[in-house]
PDB file of C-alpha atoms and ligand atoms in Angstrom:
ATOM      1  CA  UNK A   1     -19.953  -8.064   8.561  1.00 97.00           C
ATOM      2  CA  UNK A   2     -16.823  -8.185   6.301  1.00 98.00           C
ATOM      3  CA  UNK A   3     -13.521  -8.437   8.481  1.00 98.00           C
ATOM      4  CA  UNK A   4     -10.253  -7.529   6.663  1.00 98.00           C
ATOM      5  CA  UNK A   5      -7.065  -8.401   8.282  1.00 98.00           C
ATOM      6  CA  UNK A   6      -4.044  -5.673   7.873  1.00 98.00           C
ATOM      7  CA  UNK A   7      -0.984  -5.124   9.378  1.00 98.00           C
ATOM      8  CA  UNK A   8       0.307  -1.788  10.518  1.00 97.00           C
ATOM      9  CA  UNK A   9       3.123  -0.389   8.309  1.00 97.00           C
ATOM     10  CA  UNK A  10       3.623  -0.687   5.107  1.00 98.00           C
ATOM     11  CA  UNK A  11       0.599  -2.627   4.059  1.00 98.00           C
ATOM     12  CA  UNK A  12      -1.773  -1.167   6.125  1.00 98.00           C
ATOM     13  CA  UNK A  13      -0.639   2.257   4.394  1.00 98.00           C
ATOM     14  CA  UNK A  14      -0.547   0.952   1.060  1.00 98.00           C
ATOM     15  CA  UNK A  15      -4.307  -1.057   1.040  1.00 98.00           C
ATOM     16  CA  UNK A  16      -5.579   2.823   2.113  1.00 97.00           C
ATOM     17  CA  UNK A  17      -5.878   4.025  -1.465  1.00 97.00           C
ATOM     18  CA  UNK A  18      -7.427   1.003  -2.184  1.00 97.00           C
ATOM     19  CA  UNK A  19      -9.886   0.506   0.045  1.00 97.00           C
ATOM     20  CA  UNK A  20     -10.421   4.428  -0.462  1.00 96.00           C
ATOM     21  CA  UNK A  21     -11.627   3.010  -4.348  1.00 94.00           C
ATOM     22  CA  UNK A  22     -13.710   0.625  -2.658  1.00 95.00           C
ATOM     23  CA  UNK A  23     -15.423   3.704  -0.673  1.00 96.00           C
ATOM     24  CA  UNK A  24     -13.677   2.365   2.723  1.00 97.00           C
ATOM     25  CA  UNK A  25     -12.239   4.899   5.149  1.00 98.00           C
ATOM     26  CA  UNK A  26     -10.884   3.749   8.117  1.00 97.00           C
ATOM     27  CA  UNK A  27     -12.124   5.629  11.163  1.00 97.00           C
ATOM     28  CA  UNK A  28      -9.121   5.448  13.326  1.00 94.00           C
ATOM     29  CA  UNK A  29      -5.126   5.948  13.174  1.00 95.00           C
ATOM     30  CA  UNK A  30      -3.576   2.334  13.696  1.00 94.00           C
ATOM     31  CA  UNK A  31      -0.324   4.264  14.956  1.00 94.00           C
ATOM     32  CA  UNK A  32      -2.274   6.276  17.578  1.00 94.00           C
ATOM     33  CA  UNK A  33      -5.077   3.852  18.593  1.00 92.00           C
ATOM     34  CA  UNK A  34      -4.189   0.919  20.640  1.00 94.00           C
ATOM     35  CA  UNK A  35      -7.488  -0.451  19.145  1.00 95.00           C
ATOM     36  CA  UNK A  36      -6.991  -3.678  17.465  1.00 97.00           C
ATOM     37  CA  UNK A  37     -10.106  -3.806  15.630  1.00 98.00           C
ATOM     38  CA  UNK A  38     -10.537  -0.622  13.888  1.00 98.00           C
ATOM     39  CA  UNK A  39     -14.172   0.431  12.497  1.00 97.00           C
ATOM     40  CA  UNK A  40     -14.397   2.354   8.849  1.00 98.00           C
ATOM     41  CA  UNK A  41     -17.160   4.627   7.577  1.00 98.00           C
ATOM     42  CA  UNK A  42     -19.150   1.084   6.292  1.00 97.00           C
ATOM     43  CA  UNK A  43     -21.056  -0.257   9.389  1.00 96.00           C
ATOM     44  CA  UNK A  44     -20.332  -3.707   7.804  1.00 96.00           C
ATOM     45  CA  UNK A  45     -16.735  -3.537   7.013  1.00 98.00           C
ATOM     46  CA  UNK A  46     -14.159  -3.807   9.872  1.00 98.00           C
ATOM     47  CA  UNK A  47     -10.317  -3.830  10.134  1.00 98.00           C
ATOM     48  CA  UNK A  48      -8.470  -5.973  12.471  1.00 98.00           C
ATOM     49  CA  UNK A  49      -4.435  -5.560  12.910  1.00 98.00           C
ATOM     50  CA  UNK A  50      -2.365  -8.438  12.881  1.00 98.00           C
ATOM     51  CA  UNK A  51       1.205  -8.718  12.790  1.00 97.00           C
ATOM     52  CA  UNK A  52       1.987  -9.701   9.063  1.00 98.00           C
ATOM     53  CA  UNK A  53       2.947 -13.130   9.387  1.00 97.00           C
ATOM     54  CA  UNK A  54      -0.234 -14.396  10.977  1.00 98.00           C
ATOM     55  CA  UNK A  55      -2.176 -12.404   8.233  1.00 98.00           C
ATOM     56  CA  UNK A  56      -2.902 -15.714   6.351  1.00 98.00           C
ATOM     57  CA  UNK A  57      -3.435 -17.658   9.280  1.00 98.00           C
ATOM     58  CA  UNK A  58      -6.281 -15.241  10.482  1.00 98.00           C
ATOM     59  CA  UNK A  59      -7.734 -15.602   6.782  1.00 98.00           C
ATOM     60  CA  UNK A  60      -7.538 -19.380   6.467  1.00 97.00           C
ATOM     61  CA  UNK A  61      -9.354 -19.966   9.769  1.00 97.00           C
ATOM     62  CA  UNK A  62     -12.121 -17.473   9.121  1.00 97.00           C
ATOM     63  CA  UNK A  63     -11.006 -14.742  12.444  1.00 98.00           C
ATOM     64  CA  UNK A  64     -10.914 -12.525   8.859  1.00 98.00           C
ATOM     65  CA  UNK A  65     -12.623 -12.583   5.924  1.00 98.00           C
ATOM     66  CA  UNK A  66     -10.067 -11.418   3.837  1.00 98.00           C
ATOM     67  CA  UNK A  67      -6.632  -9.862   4.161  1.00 98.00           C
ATOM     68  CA  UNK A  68      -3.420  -8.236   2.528  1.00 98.00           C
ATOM     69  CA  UNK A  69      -0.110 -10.015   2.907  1.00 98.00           C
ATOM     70  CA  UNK A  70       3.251 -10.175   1.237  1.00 98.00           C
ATOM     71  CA  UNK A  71       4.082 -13.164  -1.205  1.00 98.00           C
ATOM     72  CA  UNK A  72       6.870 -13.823   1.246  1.00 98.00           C
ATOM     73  CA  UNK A  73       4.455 -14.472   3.588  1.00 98.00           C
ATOM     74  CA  UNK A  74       2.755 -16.644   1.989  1.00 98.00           C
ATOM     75  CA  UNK A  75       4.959 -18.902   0.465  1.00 97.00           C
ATOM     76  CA  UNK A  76       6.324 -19.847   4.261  1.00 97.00           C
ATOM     77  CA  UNK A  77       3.027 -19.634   5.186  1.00 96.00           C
ATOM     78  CA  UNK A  78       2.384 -22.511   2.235  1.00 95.00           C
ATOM     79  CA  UNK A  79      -0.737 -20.580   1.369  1.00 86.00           C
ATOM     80  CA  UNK A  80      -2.971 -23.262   1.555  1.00 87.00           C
ATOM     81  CA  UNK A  81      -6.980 -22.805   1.884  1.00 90.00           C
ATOM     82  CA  UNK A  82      -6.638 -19.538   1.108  1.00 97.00           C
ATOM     83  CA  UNK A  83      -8.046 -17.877  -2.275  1.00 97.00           C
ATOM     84  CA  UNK A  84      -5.705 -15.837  -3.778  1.00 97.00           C
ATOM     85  CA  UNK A  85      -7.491 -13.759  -6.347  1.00 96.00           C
ATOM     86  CA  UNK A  86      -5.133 -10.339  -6.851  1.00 98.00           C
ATOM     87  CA  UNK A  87      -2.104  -9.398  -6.740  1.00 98.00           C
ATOM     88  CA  UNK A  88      -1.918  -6.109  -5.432  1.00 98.00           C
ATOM     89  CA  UNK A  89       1.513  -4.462  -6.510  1.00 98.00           C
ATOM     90  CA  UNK A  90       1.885  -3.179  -3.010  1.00 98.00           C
ATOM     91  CA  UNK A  91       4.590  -3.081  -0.499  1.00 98.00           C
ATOM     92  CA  UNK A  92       6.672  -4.232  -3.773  1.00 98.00           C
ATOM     93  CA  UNK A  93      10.854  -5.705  -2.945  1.00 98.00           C
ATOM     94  CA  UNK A  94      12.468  -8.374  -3.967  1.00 98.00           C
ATOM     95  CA  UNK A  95      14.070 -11.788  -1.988  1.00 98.00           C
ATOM     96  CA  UNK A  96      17.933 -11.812  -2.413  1.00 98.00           C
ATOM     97  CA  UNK A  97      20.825 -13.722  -1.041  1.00 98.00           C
ATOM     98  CA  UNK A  98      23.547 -11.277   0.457  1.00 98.00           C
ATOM     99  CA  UNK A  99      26.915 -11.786   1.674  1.00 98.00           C
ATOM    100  CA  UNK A 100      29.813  -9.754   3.288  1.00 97.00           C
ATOM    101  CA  UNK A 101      31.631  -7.656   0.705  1.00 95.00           C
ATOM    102  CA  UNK A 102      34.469  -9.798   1.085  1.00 92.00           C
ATOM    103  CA  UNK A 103      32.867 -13.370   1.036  1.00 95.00           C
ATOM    104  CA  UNK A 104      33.919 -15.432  -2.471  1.00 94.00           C
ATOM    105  CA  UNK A 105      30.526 -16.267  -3.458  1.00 95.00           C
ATOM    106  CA  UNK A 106      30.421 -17.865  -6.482  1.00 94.00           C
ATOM    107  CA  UNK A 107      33.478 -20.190  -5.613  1.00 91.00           C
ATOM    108  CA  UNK A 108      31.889 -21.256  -2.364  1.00 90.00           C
ATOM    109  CA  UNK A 109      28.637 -22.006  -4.705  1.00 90.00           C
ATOM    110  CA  UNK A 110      30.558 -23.503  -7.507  1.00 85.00           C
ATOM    111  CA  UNK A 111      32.728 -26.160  -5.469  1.00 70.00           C
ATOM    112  CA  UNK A 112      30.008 -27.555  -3.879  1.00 72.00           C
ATOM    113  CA  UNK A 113      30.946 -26.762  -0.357  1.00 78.00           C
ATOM    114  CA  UNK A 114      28.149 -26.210   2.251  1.00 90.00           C
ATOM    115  CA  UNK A 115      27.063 -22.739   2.862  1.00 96.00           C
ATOM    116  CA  UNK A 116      25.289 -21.679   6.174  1.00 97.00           C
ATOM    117  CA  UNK A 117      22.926 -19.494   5.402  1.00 98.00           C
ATOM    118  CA  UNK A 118      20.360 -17.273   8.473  1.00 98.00           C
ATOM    119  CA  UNK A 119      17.419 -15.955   7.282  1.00 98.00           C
ATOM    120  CA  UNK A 120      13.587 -15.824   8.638  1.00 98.00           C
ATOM    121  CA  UNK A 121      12.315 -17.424   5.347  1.00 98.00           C
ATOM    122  CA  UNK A 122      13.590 -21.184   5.608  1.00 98.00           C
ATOM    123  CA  UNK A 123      10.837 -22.348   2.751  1.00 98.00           C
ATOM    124  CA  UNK A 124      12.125 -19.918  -0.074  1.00 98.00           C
ATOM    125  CA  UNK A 125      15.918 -20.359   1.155  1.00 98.00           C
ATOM    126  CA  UNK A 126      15.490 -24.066   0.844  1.00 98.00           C
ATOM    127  CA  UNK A 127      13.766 -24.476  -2.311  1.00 97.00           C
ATOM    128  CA  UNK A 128      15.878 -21.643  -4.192  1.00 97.00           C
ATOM    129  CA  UNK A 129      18.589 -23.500  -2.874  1.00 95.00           C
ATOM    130  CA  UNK A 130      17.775 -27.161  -3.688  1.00 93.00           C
ATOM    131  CA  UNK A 131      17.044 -26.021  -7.178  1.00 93.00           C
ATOM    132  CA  UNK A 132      20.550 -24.516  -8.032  1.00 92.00           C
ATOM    133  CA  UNK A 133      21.836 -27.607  -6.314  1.00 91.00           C
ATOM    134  CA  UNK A 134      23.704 -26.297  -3.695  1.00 94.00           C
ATOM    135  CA  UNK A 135      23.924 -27.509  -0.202  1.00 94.00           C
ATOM    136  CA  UNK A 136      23.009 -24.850   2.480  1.00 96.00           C
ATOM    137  CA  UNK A 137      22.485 -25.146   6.824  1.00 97.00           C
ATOM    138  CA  UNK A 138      19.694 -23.188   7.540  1.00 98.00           C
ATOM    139  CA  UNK A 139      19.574 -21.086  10.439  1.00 98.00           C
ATOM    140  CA  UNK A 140      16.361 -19.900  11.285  1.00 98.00           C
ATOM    141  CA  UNK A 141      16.229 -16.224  12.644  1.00 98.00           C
ATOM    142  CA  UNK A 142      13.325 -14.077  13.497  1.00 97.00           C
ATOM    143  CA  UNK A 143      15.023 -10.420  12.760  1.00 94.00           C
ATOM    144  CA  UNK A 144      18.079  -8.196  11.955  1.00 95.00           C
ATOM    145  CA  UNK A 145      19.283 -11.198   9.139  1.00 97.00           C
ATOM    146  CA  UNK A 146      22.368  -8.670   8.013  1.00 97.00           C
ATOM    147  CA  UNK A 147      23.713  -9.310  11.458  1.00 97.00           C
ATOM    148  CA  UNK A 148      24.430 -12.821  11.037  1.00 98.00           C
ATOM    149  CA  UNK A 149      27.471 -12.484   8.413  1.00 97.00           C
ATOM    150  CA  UNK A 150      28.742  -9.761  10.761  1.00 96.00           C
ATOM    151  CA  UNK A 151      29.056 -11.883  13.953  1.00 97.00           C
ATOM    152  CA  UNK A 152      30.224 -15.351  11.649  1.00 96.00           C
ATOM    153  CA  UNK A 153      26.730 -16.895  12.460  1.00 98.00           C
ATOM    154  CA  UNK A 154      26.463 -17.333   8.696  1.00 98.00           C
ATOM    155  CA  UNK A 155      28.135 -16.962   5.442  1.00 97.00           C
ATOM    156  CA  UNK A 156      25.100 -15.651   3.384  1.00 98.00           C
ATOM    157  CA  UNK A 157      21.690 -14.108   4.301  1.00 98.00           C
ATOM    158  CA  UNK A 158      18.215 -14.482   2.379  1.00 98.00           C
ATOM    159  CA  UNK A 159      16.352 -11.241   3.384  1.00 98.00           C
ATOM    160  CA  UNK A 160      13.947  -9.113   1.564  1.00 98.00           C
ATOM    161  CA  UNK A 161      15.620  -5.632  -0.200  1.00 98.00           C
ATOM    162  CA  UNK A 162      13.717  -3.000  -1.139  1.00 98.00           C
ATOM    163  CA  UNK A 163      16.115   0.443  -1.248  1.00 98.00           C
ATOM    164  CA  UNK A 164      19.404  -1.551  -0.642  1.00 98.00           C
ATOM    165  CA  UNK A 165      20.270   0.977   1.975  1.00 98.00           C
ATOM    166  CA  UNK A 166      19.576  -1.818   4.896  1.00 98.00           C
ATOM    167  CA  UNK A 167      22.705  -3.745   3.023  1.00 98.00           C
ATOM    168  CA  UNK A 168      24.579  -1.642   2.323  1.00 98.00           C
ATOM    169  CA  UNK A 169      24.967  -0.342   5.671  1.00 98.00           C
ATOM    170  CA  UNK A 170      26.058  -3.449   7.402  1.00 97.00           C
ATOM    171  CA  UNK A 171      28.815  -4.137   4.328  1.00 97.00           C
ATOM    172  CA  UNK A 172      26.952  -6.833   2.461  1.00 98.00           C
ATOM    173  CA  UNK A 173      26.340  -7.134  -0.728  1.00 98.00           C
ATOM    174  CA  UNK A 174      23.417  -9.089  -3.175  1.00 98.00           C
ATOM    175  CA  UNK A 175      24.517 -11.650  -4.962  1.00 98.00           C
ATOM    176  CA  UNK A 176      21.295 -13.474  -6.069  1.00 98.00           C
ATOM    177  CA  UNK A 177      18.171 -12.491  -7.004  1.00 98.00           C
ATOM    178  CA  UNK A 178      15.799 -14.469  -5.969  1.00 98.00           C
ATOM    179  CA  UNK A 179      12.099 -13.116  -6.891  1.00 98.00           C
ATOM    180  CA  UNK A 180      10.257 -10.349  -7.115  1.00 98.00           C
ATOM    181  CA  UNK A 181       7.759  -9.960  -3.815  1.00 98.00           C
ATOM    182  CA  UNK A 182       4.218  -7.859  -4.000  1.00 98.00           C
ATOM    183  CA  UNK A 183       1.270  -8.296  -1.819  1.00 98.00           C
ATOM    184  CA  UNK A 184      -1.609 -10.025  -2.170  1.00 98.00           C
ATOM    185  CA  UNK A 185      -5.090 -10.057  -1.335  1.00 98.00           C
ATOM    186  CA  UNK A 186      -6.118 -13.444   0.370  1.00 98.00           C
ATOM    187  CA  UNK A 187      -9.709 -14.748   0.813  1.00 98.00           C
ATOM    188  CA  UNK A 188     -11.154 -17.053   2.919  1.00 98.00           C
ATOM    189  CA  UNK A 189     -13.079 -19.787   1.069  1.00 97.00           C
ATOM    190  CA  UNK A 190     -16.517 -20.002   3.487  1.00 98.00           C
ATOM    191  CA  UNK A 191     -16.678 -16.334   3.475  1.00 98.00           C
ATOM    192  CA  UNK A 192     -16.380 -16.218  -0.353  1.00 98.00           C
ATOM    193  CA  UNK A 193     -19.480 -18.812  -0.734  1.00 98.00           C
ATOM    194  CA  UNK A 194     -21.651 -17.137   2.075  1.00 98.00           C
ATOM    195  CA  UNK A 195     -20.661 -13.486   1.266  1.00 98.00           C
ATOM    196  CA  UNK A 196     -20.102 -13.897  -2.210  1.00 98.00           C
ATOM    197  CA  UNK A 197     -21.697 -10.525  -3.337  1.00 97.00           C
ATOM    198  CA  UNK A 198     -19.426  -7.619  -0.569  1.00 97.00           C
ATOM    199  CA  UNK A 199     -16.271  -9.952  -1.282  1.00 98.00           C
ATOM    200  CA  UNK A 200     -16.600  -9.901  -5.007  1.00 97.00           C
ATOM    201  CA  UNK A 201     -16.999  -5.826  -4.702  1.00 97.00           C
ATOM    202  CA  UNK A 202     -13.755  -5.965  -2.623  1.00 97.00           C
ATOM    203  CA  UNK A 203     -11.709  -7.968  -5.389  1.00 97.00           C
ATOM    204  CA  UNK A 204     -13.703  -5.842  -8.181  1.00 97.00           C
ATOM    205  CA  UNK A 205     -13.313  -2.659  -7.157  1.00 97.00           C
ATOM    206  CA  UNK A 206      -9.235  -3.340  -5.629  1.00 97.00           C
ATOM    207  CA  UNK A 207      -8.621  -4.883  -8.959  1.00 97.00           C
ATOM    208  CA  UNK A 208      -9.348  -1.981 -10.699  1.00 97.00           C
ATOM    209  CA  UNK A 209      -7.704   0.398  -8.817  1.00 96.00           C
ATOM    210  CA  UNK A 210      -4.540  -1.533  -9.166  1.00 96.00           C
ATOM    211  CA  UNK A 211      -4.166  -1.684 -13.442  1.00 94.00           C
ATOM    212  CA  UNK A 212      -5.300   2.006 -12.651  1.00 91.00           C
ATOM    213  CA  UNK A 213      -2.177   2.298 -10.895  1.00 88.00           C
ATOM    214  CA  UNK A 214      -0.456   0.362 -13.278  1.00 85.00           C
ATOM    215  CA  UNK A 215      -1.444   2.845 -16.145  1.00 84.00           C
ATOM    216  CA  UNK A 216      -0.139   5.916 -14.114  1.00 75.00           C
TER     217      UNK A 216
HETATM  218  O1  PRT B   1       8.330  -5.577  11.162  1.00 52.28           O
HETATM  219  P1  PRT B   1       7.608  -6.702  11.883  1.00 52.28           P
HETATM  220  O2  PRT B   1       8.536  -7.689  12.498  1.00 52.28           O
HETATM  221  O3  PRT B   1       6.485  -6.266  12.742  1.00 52.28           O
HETATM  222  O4  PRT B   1       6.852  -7.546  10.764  1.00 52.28           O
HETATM  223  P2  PRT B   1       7.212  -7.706   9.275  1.00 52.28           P
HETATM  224  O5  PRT B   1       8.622  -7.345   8.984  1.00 52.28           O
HETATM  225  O6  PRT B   1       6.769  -9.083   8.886  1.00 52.28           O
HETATM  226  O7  PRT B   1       6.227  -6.646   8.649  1.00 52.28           O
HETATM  227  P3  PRT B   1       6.511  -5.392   7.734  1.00 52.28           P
HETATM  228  O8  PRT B   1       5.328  -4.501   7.873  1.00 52.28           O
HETATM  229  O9  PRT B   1       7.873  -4.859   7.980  1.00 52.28           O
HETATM  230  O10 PRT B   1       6.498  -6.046   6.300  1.00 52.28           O
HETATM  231  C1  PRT B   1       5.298  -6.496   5.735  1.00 52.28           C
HETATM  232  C2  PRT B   1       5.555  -6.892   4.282  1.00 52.28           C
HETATM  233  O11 PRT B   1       6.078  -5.787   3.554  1.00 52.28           O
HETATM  234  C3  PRT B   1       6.584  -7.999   4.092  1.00 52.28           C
HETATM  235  O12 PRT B   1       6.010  -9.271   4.288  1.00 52.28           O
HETATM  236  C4  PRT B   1       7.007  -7.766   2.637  1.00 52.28           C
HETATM  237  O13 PRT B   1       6.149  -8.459   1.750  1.00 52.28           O
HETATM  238  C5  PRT B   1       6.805  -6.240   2.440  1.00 52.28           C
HETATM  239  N1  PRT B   1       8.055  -5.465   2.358  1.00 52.28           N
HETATM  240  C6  PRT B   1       8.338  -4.590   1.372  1.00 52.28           C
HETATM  241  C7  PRT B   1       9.106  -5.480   3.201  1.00 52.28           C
HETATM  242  C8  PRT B   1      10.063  -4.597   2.688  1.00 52.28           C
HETATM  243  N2  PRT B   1       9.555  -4.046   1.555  1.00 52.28           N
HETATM  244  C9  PRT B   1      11.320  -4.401   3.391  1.00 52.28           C
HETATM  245  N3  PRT B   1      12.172  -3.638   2.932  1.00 52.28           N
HETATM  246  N4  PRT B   1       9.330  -6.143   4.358  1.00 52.28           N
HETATM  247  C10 PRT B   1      10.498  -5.954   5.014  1.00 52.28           C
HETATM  248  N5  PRT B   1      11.492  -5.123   4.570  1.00 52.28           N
HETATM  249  C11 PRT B   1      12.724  -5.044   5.425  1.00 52.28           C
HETATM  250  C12 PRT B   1      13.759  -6.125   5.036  1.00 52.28           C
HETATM  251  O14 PRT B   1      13.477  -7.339   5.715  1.00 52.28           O
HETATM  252  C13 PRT B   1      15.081  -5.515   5.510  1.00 52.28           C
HETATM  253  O15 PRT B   1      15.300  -5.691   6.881  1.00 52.28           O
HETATM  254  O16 PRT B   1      13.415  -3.818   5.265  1.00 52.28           O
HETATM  255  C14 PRT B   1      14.829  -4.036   5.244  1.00 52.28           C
HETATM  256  C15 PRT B   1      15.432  -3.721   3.898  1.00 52.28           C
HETATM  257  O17 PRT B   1      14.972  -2.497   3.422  1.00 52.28           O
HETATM  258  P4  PRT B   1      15.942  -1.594   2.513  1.00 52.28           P
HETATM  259  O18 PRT B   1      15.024  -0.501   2.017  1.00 52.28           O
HETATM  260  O19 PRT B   1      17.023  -1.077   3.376  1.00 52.28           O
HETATM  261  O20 PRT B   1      16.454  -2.447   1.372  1.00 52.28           O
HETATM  262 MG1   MG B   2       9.554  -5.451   9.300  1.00 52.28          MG
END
């Protein structure tokens, strides 16, 4: 039995075409099953829904196999134990920093002063951070980042972006990049020795739908 670990949304919708290459269908409708284990057309190939951040978790501890998750996940998650064979060019933003219209960012940056910055990814806020040199208070937050700024929680937010619309609504504005985010697919080390042969057809036939992709 091969257990892949997906989370509803976005990835789950975006590994579909993929594991459709793979000659996966998944038998059921995450949205309209409560089912948290999910069965597909391949008696030996099962999906189980986790929320996204415990994607890698499930993977490195062997409740899955293998599993999709975003490289923002991964880098808080520190990533270690898992393989990491593919990127998948799903689910594809970017991490930014993003401040009230208003807010004098580069002076606030440039004289050295502390900024406080709210976000949910504490890791990649403090290394991005520590390399520019700048001195930031981290406050971690679980969801709704843009409202920080708004209330004076924070002066800056680091949040994922995809449209911009999310910003842009709440009056805030990007002022860094900080790097482009894709999904991945993470393996599980055991599995890979003991079922070396239905993993490698998983990472084959996902890595060439993907520069398939890539070439429409
Ligand atoms: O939503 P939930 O709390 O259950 O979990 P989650 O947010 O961890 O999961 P999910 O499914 O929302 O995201 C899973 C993965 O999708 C993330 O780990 C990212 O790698 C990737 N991804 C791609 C995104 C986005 N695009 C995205 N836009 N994850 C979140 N967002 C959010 C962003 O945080 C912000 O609140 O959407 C908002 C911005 O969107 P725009 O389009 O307005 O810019
Ligand atoms: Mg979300």
């Amino acid at each position: 039995m091969i257990t892949l670990a997906l989370s509803k949304g976005r990835i789950f919708d975006e590994t579909l075409p993929l594991l459709k290459a793979a000659g996966i269908e998944v038998l059921e409708d995450p949205e309209k099953s409560r089912k948290l284990i999910l069965p597909t057309n391949q008696p030996d190939v099962r999906v189980v829904l986790v929320r996204a951040t415990d994607v890698p978790t499930y993977v490195e501890y062997g409740g899955a196999d293998v599993g999709v998750t975003g490289k923002d996940v991964l880098l808080e998650h520190g990533g270690s134990g898992l393989y990491q064979p593919l990127d998948l060019q799903i689910a594809r933003c970017h991490m930014a920093v993003a401040v009230p219209a208003g807010f004098d960012y580069p002076s606030a940056v440039r004289q050295g002063a502390r900024i406080t910055v709210a976000t949910k990814y504490t890791a990649i806020a403090r290394d991005f951070f520590a390399e520019k040199g700048v001195h930031v208070d981290l406050i971690k937050l679980y969801g709704s980042m843009e409202l920080a700024p708004l209330t004076g929680l924070a002066d800056a937010i680091v949040d994922l972006v995809s449209t911009g619309k999310t910003l842009k609504a709440n009056q805030l504005v990007e002022v860094e990049h900080i790097m482009d985010i894709s999904s991945h697919l993470v393996v599980n080390q055991a599995a890979l020795k003991l079922k070396t042969a239905p993993i490698r057809r998983i990472i084959d036939t996902f890595a060439a739908a993907v520069s398939q992709a890539e070439t429409v």
